[in-house]
PDB file of C-alpha atoms in Angstrom:
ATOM      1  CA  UNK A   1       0.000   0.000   0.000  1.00 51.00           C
ATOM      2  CA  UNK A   2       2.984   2.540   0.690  1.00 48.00           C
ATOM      3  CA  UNK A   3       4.423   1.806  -2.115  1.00 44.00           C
ATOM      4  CA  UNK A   4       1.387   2.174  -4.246  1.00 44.00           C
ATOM      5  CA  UNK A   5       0.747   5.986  -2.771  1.00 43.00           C
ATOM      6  CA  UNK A   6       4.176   7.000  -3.335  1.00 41.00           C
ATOM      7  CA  UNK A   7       4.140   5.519  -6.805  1.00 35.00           C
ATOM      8  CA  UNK A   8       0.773   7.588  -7.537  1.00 38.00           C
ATOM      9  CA  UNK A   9       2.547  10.685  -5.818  1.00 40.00           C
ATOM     10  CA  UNK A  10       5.372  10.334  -8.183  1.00 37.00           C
ATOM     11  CA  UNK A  11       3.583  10.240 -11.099  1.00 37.00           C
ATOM     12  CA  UNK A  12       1.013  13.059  -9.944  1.00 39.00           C
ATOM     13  CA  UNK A  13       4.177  15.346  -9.649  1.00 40.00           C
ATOM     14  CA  UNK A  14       6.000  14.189 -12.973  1.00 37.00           C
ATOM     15  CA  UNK A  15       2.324  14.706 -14.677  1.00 40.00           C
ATOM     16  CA  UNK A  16       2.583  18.342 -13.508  1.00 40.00           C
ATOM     17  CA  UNK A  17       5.987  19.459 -14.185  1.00 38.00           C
ATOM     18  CA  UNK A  18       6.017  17.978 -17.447  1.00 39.00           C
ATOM     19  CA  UNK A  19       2.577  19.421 -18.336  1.00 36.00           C
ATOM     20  CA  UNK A  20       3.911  23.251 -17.083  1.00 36.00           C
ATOM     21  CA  UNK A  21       7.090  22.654 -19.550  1.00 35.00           C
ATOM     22  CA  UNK A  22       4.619  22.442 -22.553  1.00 37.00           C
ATOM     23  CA  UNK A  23       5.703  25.699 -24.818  1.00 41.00           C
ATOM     24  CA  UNK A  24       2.533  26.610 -26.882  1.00 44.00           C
ATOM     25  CA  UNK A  25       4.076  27.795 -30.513  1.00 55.00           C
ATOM     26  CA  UNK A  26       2.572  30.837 -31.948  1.00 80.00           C
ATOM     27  CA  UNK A  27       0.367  30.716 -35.599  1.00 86.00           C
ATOM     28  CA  UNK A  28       1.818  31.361 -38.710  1.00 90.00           C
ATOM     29  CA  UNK A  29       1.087  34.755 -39.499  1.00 91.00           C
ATOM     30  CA  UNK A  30       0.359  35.958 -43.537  1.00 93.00           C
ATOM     31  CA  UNK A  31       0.313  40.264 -43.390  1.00 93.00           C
ATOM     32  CA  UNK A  32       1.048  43.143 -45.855  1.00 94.00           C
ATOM     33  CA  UNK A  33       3.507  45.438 -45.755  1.00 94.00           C
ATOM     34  CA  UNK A  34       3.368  48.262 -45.156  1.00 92.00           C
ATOM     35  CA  UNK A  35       0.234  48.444 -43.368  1.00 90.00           C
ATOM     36  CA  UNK A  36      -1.137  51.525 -43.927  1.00 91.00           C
ATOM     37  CA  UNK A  37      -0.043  54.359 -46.421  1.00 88.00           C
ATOM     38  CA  UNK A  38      -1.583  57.711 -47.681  1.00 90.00           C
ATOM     39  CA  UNK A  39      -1.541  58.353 -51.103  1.00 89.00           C
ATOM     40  CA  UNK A  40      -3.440  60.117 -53.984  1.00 90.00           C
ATOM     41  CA  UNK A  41      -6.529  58.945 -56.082  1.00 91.00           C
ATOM     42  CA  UNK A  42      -5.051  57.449 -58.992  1.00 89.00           C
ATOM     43  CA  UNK A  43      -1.480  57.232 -57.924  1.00 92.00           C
ATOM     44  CA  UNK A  44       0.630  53.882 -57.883  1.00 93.00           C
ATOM     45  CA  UNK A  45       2.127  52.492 -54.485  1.00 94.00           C
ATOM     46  CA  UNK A  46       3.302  48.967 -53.924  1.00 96.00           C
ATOM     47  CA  UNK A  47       3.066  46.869 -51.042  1.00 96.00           C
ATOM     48  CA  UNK A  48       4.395  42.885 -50.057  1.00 96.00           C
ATOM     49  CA  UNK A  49       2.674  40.278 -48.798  1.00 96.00           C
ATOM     50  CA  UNK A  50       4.740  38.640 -46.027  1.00 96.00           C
ATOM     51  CA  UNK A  51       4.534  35.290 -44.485  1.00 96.00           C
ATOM     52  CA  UNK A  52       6.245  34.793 -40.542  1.00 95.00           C
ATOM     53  CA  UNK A  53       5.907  31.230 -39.573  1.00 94.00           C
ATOM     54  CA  UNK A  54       6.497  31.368 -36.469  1.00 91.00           C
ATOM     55  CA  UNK A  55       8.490  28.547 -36.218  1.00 90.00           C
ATOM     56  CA  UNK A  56       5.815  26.008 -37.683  1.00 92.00           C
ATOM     57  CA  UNK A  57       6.389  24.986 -40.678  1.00 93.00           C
ATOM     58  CA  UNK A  58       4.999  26.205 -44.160  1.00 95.00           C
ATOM     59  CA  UNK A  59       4.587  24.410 -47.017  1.00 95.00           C
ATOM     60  CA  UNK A  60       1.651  26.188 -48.913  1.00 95.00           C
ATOM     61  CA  UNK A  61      -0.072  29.190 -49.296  1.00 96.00           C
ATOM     62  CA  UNK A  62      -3.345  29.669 -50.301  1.00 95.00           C
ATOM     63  CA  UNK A  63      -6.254  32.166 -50.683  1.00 96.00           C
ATOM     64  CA  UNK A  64      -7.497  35.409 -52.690  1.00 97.00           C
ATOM     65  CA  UNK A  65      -6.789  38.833 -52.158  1.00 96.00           C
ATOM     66  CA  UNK A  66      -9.089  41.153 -51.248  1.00 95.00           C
ATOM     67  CA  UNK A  67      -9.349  44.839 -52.822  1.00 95.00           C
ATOM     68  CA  UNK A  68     -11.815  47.568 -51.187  1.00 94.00           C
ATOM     69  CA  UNK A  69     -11.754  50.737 -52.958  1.00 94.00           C
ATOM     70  CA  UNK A  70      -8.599  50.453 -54.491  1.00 95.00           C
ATOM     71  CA  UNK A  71      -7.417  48.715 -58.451  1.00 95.00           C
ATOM     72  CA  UNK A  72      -4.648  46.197 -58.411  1.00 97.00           C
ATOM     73  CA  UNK A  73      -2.043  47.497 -61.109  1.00 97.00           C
ATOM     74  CA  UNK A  74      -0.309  44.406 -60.813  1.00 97.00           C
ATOM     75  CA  UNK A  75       1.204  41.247 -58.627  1.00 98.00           C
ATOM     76  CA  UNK A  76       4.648  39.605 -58.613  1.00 97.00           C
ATOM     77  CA  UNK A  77       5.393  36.241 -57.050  1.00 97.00           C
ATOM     78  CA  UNK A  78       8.686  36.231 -55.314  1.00 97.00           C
ATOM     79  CA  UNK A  79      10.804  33.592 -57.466  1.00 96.00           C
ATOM     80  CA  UNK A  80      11.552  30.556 -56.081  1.00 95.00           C
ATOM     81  CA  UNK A  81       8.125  29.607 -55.183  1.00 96.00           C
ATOM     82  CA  UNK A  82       6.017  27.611 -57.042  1.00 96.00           C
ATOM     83  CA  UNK A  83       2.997  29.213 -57.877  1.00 95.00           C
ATOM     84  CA  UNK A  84      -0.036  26.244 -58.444  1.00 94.00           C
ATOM     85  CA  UNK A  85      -2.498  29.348 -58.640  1.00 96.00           C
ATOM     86  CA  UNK A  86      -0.826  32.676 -59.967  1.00 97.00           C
ATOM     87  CA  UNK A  87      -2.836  35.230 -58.497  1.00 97.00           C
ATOM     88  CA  UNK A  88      -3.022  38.250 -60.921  1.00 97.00           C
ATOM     89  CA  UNK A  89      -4.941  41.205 -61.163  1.00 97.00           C
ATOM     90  CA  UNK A  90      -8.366  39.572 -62.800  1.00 97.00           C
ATOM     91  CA  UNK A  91      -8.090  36.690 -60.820  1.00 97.00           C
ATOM     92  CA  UNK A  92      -6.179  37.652 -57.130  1.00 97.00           C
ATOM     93  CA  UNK A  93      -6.471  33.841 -56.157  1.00 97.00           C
ATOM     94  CA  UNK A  94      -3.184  32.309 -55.434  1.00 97.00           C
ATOM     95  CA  UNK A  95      -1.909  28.788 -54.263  1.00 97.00           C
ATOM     96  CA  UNK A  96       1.864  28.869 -53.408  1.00 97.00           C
ATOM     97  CA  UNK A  97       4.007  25.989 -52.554  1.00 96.00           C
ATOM     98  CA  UNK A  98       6.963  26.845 -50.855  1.00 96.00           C
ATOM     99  CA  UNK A  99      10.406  24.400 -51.824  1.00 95.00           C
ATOM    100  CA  UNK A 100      11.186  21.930 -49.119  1.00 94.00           C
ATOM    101  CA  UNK A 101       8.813  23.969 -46.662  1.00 95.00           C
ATOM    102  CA  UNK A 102      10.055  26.695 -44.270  1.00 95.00           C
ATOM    103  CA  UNK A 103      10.326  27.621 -40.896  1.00 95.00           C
ATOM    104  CA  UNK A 104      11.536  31.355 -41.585  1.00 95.00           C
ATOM    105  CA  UNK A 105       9.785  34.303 -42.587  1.00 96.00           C
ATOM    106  CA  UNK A 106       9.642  35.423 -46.092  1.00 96.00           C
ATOM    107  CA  UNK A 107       7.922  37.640 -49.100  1.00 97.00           C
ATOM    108  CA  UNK A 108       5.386  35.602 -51.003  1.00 97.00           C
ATOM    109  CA  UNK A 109       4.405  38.073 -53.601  1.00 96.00           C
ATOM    110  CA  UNK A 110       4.210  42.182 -54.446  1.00 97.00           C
ATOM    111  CA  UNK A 111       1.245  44.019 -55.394  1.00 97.00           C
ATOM    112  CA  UNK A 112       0.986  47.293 -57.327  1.00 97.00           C
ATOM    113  CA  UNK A 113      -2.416  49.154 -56.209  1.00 96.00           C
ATOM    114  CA  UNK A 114      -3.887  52.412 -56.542  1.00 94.00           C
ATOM    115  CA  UNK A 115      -7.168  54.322 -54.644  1.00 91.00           C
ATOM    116  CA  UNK A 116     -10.257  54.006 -57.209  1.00 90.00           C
ATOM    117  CA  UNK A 117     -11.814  56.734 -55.192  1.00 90.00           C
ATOM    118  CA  UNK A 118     -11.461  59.447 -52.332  1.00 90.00           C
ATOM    119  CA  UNK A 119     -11.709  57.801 -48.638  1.00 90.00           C
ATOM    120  CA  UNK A 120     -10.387  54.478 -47.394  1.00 92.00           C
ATOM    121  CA  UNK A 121      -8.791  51.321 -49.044  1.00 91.00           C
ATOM    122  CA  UNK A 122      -8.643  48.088 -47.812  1.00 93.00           C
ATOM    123  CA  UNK A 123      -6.466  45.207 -49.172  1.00 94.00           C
ATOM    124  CA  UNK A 124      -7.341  42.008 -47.479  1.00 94.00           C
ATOM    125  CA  UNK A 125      -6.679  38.229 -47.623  1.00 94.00           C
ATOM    126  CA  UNK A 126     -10.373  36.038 -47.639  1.00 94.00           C
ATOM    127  CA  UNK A 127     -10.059  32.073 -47.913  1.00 94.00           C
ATOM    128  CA  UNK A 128      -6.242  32.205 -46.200  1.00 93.00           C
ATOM    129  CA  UNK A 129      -5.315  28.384 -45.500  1.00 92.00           C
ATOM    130  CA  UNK A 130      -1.854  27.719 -44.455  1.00 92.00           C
ATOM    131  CA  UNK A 131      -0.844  24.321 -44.841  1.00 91.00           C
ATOM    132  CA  UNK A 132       2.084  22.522 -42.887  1.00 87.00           C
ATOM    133  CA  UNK A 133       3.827  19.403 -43.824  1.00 76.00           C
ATOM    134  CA  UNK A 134       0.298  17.302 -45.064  1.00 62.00           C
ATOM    135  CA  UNK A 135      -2.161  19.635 -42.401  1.00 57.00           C
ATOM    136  CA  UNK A 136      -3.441  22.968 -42.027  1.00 59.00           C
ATOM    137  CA  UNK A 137      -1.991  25.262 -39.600  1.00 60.00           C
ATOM    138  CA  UNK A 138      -3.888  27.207 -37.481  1.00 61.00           C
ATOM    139  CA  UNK A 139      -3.208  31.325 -39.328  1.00 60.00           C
ATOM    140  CA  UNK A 140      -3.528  34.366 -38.628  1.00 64.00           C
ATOM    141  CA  UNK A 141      -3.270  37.174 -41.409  1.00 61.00           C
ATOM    142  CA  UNK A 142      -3.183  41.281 -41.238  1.00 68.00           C
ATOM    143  CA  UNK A 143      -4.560  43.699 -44.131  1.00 65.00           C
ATOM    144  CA  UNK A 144      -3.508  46.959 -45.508  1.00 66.00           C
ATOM    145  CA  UNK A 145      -5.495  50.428 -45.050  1.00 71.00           C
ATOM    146  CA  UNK A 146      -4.625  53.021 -47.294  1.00 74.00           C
TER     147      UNK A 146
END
């Protein structure tokens, strides 16, 4: 019976310390950069979509941009990727596979915009999946006001 009690009370206090050494890792995080700008009606400005990690790693990208009030001039995927879905200006849907995955932050693409009208624009991600080796990883992602 003793021994059974101090058993239990061994592995009630190795359950505990072990569970208070679990490190939660941060999500993956997909923003644009810079994050806000002012800038004329009409008038060019470019901006980079940037994904951190977080020390998880990325395999693939995927999901559409989103453009309130302003007119995509054009977008640029960073070389090296490999681009499944090209997102362009008609079509702002990309899929992005990243070489052998990563664990460090990097640009995934450029985009040229410009303000279609007076007052606020908003560039945006909508469908964002970030994918891990063979799962999704749970994402976070930060837009652009202009």
């Amino acid at each position: 019976m003793n021994k059974k009690i101090i058993l239990l009370a061994t592995l009630a206090i190795v359950g505990i310390l072990g569970t208070s050494q679990l490190a939660y890792a941060a999500s993956p995080t997909l923003s644009i950069s810079p994050s806000t700008a002012t800038s004329t009606v009409g008038t060019s400005f470019n901006v980079s979509v940037q994904l951190d990690p977080a020390n998880n790693q990325v395999c693939v990208v995927k999901g559409t941009l989103d453009f309130s009030n302003l007119t995509c001039q054009n977008i640029t995927v960073t070389s090296g990727l490999m681009a499944t879905v090209t997102p362009t200006c008609v079509a702002p849907n990309f899929t992005l596979g990243i070489p052998k995955c990563t664990t460090a932050a990097q640009n995934l693409f450029s985009v040229s915009v410009a303000g279609s009208q007076a007052g606020q624009g908003i560039l945006s991600f909508a469908g964002l999946k970030i994918i891990g080796a063979g799962s999704n990883v749970s994402s976070v992602w930060y837009g652009g006001a202009y």
